[in-house]
Each structure stands twice: as structure tokens, then as C-alpha cells.
XYZ file of C-alpha atoms in Angstrom:
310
model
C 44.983 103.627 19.573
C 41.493 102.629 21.327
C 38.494 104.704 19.848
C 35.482 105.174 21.940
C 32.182 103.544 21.309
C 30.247 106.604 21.565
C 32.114 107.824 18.164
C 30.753 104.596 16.263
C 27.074 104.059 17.987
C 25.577 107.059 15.869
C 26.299 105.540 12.304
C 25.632 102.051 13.559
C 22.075 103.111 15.075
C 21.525 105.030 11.619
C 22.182 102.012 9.704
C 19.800 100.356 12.148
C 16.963 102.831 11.562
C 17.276 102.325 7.327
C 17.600 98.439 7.982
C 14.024 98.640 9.841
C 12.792 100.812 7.995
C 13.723 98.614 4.747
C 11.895 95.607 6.423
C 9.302 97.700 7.543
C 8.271 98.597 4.119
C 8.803 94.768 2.567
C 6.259 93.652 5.541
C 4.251 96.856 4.332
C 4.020 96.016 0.542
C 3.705 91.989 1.538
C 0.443 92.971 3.613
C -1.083 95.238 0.693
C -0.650 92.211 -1.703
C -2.450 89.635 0.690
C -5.255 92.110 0.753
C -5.352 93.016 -3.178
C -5.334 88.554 -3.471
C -8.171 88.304 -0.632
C -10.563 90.932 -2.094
C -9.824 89.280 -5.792
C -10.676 85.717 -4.418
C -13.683 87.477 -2.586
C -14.837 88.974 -6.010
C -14.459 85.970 -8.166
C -16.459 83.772 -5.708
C -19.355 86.371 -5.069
C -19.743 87.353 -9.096
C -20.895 83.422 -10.058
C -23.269 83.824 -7.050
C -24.599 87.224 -8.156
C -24.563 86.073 -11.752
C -27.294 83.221 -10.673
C -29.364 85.333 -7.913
C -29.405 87.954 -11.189
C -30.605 85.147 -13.938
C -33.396 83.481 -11.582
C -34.795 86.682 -10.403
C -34.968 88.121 -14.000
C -36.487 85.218 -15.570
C -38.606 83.586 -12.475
C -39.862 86.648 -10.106
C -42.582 88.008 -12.615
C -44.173 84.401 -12.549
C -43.464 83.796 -8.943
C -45.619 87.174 -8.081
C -48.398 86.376 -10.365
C -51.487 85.629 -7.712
C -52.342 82.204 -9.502
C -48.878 81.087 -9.061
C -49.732 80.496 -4.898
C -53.102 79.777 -5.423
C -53.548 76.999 -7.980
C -52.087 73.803 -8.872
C -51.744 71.896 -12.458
C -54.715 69.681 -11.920
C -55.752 68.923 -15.550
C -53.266 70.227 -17.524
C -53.051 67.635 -20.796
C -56.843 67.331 -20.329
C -58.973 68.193 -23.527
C -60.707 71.467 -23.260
C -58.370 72.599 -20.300
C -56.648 75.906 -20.020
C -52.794 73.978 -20.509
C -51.386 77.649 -19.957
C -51.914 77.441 -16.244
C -48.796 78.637 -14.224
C -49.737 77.582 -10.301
C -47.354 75.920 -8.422
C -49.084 75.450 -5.239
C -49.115 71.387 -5.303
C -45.294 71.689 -5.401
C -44.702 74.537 -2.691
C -46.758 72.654 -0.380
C -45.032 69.366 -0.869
C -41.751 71.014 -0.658
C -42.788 72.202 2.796
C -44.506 69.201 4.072
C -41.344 66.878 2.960
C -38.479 69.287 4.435
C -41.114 69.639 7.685
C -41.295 66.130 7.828
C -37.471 65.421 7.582
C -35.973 68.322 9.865
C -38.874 66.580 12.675
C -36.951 63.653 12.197
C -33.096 64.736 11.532
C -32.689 67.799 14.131
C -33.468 65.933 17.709
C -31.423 63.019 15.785
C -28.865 65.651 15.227
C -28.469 67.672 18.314
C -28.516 64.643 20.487
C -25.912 63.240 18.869
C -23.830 66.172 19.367
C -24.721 66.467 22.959
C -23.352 63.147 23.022
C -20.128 64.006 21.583
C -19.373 66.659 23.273
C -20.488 66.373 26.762
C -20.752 63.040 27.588
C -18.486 60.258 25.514
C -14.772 60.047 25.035
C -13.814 56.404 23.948
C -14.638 54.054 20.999
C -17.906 54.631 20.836
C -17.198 58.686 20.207
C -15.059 57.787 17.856
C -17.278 55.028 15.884
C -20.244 57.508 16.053
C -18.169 60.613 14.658
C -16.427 58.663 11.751
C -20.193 57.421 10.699
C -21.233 60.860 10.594
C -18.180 61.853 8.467
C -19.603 58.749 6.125
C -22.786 60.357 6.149
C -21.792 63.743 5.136
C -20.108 62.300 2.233
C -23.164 60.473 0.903
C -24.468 61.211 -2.413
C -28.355 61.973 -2.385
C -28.861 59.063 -5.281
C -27.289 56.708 -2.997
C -29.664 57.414 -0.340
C -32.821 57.086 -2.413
C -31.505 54.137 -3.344
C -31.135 53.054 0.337
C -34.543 54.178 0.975
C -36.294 52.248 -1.981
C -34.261 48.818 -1.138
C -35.770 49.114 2.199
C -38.942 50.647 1.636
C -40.371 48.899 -1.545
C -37.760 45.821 -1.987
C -37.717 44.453 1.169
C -41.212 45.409 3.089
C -42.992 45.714 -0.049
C -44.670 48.771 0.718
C -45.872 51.627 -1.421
C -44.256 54.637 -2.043
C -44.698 58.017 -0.691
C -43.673 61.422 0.487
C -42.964 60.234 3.654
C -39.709 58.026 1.762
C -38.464 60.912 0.589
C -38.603 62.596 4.180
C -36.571 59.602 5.355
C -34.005 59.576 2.692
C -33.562 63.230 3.094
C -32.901 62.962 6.847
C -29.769 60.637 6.104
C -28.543 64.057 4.273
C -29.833 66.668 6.907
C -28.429 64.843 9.716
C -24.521 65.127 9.598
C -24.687 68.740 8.512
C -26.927 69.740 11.529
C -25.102 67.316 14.175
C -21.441 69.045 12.983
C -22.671 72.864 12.957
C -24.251 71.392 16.574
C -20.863 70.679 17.851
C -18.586 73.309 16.958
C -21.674 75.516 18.725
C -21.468 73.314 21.976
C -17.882 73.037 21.808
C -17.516 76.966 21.609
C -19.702 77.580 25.310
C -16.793 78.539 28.195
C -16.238 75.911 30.470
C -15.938 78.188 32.892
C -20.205 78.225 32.821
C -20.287 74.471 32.892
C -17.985 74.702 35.977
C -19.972 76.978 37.656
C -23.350 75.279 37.288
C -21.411 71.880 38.364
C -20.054 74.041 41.686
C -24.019 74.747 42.885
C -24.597 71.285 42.294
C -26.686 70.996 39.365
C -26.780 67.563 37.847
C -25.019 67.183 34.427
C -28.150 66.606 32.372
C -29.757 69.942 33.813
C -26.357 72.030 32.751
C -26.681 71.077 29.471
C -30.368 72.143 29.412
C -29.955 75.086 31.255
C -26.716 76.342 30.562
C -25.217 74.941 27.693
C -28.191 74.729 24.778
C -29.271 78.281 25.598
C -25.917 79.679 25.099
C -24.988 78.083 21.808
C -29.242 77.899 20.664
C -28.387 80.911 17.764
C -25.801 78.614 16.570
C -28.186 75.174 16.946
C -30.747 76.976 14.614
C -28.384 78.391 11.760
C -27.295 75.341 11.722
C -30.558 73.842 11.279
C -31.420 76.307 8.752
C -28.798 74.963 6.814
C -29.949 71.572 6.888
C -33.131 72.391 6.204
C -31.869 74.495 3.398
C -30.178 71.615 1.514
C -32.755 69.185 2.065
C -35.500 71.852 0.475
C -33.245 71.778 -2.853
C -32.669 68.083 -3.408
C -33.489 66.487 -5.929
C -32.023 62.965 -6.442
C -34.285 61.052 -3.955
C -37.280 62.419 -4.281
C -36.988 61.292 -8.261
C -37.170 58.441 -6.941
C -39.591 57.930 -3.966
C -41.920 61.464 -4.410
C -43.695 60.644 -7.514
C -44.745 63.759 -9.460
C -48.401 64.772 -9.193
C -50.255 67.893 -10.792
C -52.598 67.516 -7.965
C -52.210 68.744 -4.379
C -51.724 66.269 -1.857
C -51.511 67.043 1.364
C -51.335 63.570 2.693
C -46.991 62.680 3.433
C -48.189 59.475 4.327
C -50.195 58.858 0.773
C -49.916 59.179 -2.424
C -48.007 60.991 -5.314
C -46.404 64.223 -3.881
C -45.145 67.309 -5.943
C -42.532 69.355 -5.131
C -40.404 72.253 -6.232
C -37.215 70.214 -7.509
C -39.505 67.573 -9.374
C -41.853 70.405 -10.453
C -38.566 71.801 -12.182
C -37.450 68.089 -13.612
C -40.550 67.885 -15.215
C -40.883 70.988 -17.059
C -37.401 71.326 -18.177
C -37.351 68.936 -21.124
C -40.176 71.321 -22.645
C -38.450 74.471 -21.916
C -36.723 75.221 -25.109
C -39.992 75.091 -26.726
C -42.564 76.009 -24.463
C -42.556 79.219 -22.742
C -45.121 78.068 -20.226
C -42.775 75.387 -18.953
C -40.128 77.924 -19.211
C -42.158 80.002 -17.080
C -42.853 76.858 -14.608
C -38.788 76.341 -14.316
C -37.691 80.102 -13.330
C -40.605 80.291 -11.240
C -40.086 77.436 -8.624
C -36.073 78.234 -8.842
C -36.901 81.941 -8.016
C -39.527 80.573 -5.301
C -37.039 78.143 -3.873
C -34.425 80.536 -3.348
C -36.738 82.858 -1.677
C -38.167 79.738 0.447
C -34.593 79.512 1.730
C -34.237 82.984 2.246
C -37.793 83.657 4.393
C -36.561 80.567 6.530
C -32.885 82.102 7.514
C -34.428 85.160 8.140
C -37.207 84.004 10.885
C -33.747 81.800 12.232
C -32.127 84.914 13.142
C -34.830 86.475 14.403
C -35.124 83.882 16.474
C -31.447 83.337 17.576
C -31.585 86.724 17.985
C -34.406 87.350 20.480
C -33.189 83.948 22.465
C -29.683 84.064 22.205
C -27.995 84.671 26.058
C -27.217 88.155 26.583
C -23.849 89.326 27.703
């Protein structure tokens, strides 16, 4: 007896359909759960973040928009007869300026040329040498290079120390985090431009300056931002080269020179007691963070009004 396969191809097709279907709705119910996980992980790293930006802001921004805050320093607080309630911070915003100035002058050209390097030119040893010392840098504690500095700066020249040391200990940080965000930007311009440019006979060095920094230059200067960002926050060396002052200096070269992380080091053993140094503390946090934020801002306005358009 022979049966025809037309009699068994409807139940076999319907079993089909329920078996797809069945998979269908495990693939379904698997994608729902990676997105219920990926909005929890998203939640539980943002509230920490939102938790802090709340705190500094609560306790900080009424200081940090008092006028006397920008305009005047601590000179003679601990003097007899002097007004020790004074809340200025403009010695330390200053000095944080000129020292992360001073180091991104130093660390970005550093930086970017080293990635230019990488990328465009080098493919041996030396590529190879030069990448795995930046990978040593990035992993540098700040400590260790304020040490470095010092050893250099007052052991073995004997000189004195100044803002400028911290500037130079700083750019041992800020280097390997601009020269990385440089490369993935250069590495992320089409060949397909570089080939062109190389077809109408433009020289190598004038491709890259023509064609390839414009392209990734949004990229270049969030990546400097980010540099600069971390550099404006640390702490370590400049406890050990950037003496504290109450006076404004605005000598890097010279001197004692304040900034916002030292400004907070100082204060904070009195802030239990003291609601002035309390005041001090919240204030330059609140001011840093907002330092940070007026600095990526202006970088995307930039990026955005010499980025390459499409």
C-alpha cells in the first residue's frame, strides 16, 4: 500500500509552524530578559553617579555662586584681626587652570603625534615598544609619578619646587589617555579617503594634515577633554610638588601654587568642626565638576562646528 505525500505534508508543515513558533517565542522571552538585565545594569551604574552630582550640588553650589567665592582668595586667613570666615577660592581656580593649561600644552602634541605615528606611519618593533610603554603609562598611579617628578626635579638637579612640577608629572597621566582616544579616532577614517588623496598625488605627510586630522578632529578633542578632565581632578602629585598657598600666584614657574584638589586636602581635616571649611570643601568639588563640565561643552561645540560634513 504506498500513501501519497500530499496526505502527510499538511500535518508535518503544521507541526512545523508550532515548532517555530515555540522557538520563536523562547528567542522572544530570551531578548526581553537581556533588555530588563541591560536597563538594571544601566540603573545601578547611573544612581551612584546621580547620588554624587545630587550631594555636591546640594552642599557646594550655594557657596560656589556666592560673588566672593570668584573674586577673592584666603590671603590672611589665621592672621590676628582678619575676617577667618572668608570663603574665596580664586587662588585655587586659577592654579587649577594654569597647571591643567600648562600640562595639556605639553601632553596633547606629545599625544597626537604619537598616535599619528602608530597609525600611519610604523609597523615593526618600534610600534610595538612605543604602544606597550603607553599601556605602562596608562597604568601608572599618580603618587608614583610625583614621585618620579620630585627624584628628578629636587633630588637630582636640586632645583626648587613649583607648579610647573606638577604640570610635568601630570602630563605622564594625560598622555596615554589622549594618545589611545587619538588612535581609535585615526584608525576609524575610511581608507578609501587616504587612497584617494594618495591617487592625486599628495605626499603622505599632507594627507594626514589635510585629510585625515580633520576627519577624526571631533574625536582628537573629546579625547583631549578627557585628559584634561582627569588631570584637573588629581590630586596625588600636586601634594607633592604644588605646595599649598592662600595667596594667588600666577607665576607656574614660581612659587607655592593653590589649586582646587589641594584647596580641598586642606580644609577637610577641619570639616567636621568648622562649617567654613565645610563650606570651602563642597564648594571647590561643586566648582570642579562644573570646570569639567564648561570645558566638554566648548569641545563639542567645537567638534561640532569643525567636524567634516557628510
Amino acid at each position: 500500500m504506498t500513501m501519497d505525500v500530499k496526505d502527510i505534508a499538511p500535518a508535518d508543515a503544521g507541526d512545523l509552524g508550532g515548532l517555530n513558533h515555540g522557538r520563536s517565542g523562547i528567542r522572544a522571552a530570551k531578548n526581553s530578559l537581556a533588555t530588563v538585565v541591560i536597563w538594571a545594569a544601566f540603573v545601578i551604574a547611573l544612581l551612584p553617579l546621580a547620588w554624587i552630582l545630587w550631594t555636591v550640588l546640594s552642599k557646594g553650589l550655594s557657596t560656589m555662586l556666592d560673588v566672593t567665592w570668584w573674586q577673592k582668595d584666603q590671603s590672611g586667613v589665621g592672621a590676628p584681626g582678619f575676617d577667618h570666615n572668608v570663603r574665596g577660592a580664586r587662588h585655587a581656580i586659577i592654579g587649577t587652570l594654569m597647571i591643567a593649561l600648562g600640562t595639556s600644552v605639553i601632553a596633547i602634541p606629545i599625544a597626537v603625534m604619537t598616535a599619528i605615528y602608530l597609525v600611519e606611519y610604523s609597523r615593526g618593533k618600534v610600534a610595538k615598544a612605543i604602544s606597550f610603554m603607553v599601556d605602562i603609562l596608562s597604568g601608572v598611579p599618580s603618587i608614583v609619578a610625583g614621585l618620579f617628578i620630585y627624584a628628578v626635579w629636587v633630588t637630582f638637579f636640586g632645583w626648587k619646587l613649583n607648579g610647573f612640577c606638577s604640570s610635568l608629572a601630570l602630563v605622564l597621566l594625560m598622555v596615554p589617555v589622549v594618545c589611545r582616544s587619538t588612535e581609535e579616532m585615526l584608525k576609524l577614517v575610511p581608507n578609501e579617503l587616504r587612497e584617494a588623496s594618495y591617487a592625486l598625488g599628495v605626499p603622505k605627510w599632507k594627507t594626514i594634515v589635510s585629510v585625515v586630522l580633520p576627519t577624526s578632529f571631533s574625536g582628537i578633542v573629546t579625547g583631549s577633554l578627557l585628559g584634561f578632565a582627569r588631570v584637573a581632578g588629581e590630586t596625588a602629585p600636586l601634594l607633592i610638588l604644588a605646595q599649598y598657598s592662600q595667596f594667588l600666584n600666577q607665576n607656574l614657574f614660581s612659587g607655592n601654587l593653590a589649586a582646587l584638589p589641594t584647596l580641598i586636602n586642606t580644609n577637610l581635616p577641619n570639616m567636621a568642626g568648622d562649617s567654613v571649611s565645610a563650606d570651602r570643601v563642597w564648594g571647590a568639588a561643586c566648582t570642579l565638576i562644573l570646570l569639567v563640565l564648561v570645558i566638554n561643552v566648548i569641545g563639542r561645540v567645537i567638534g561640532h562646528f569643525t567636524k567634516v560634513k557628510s
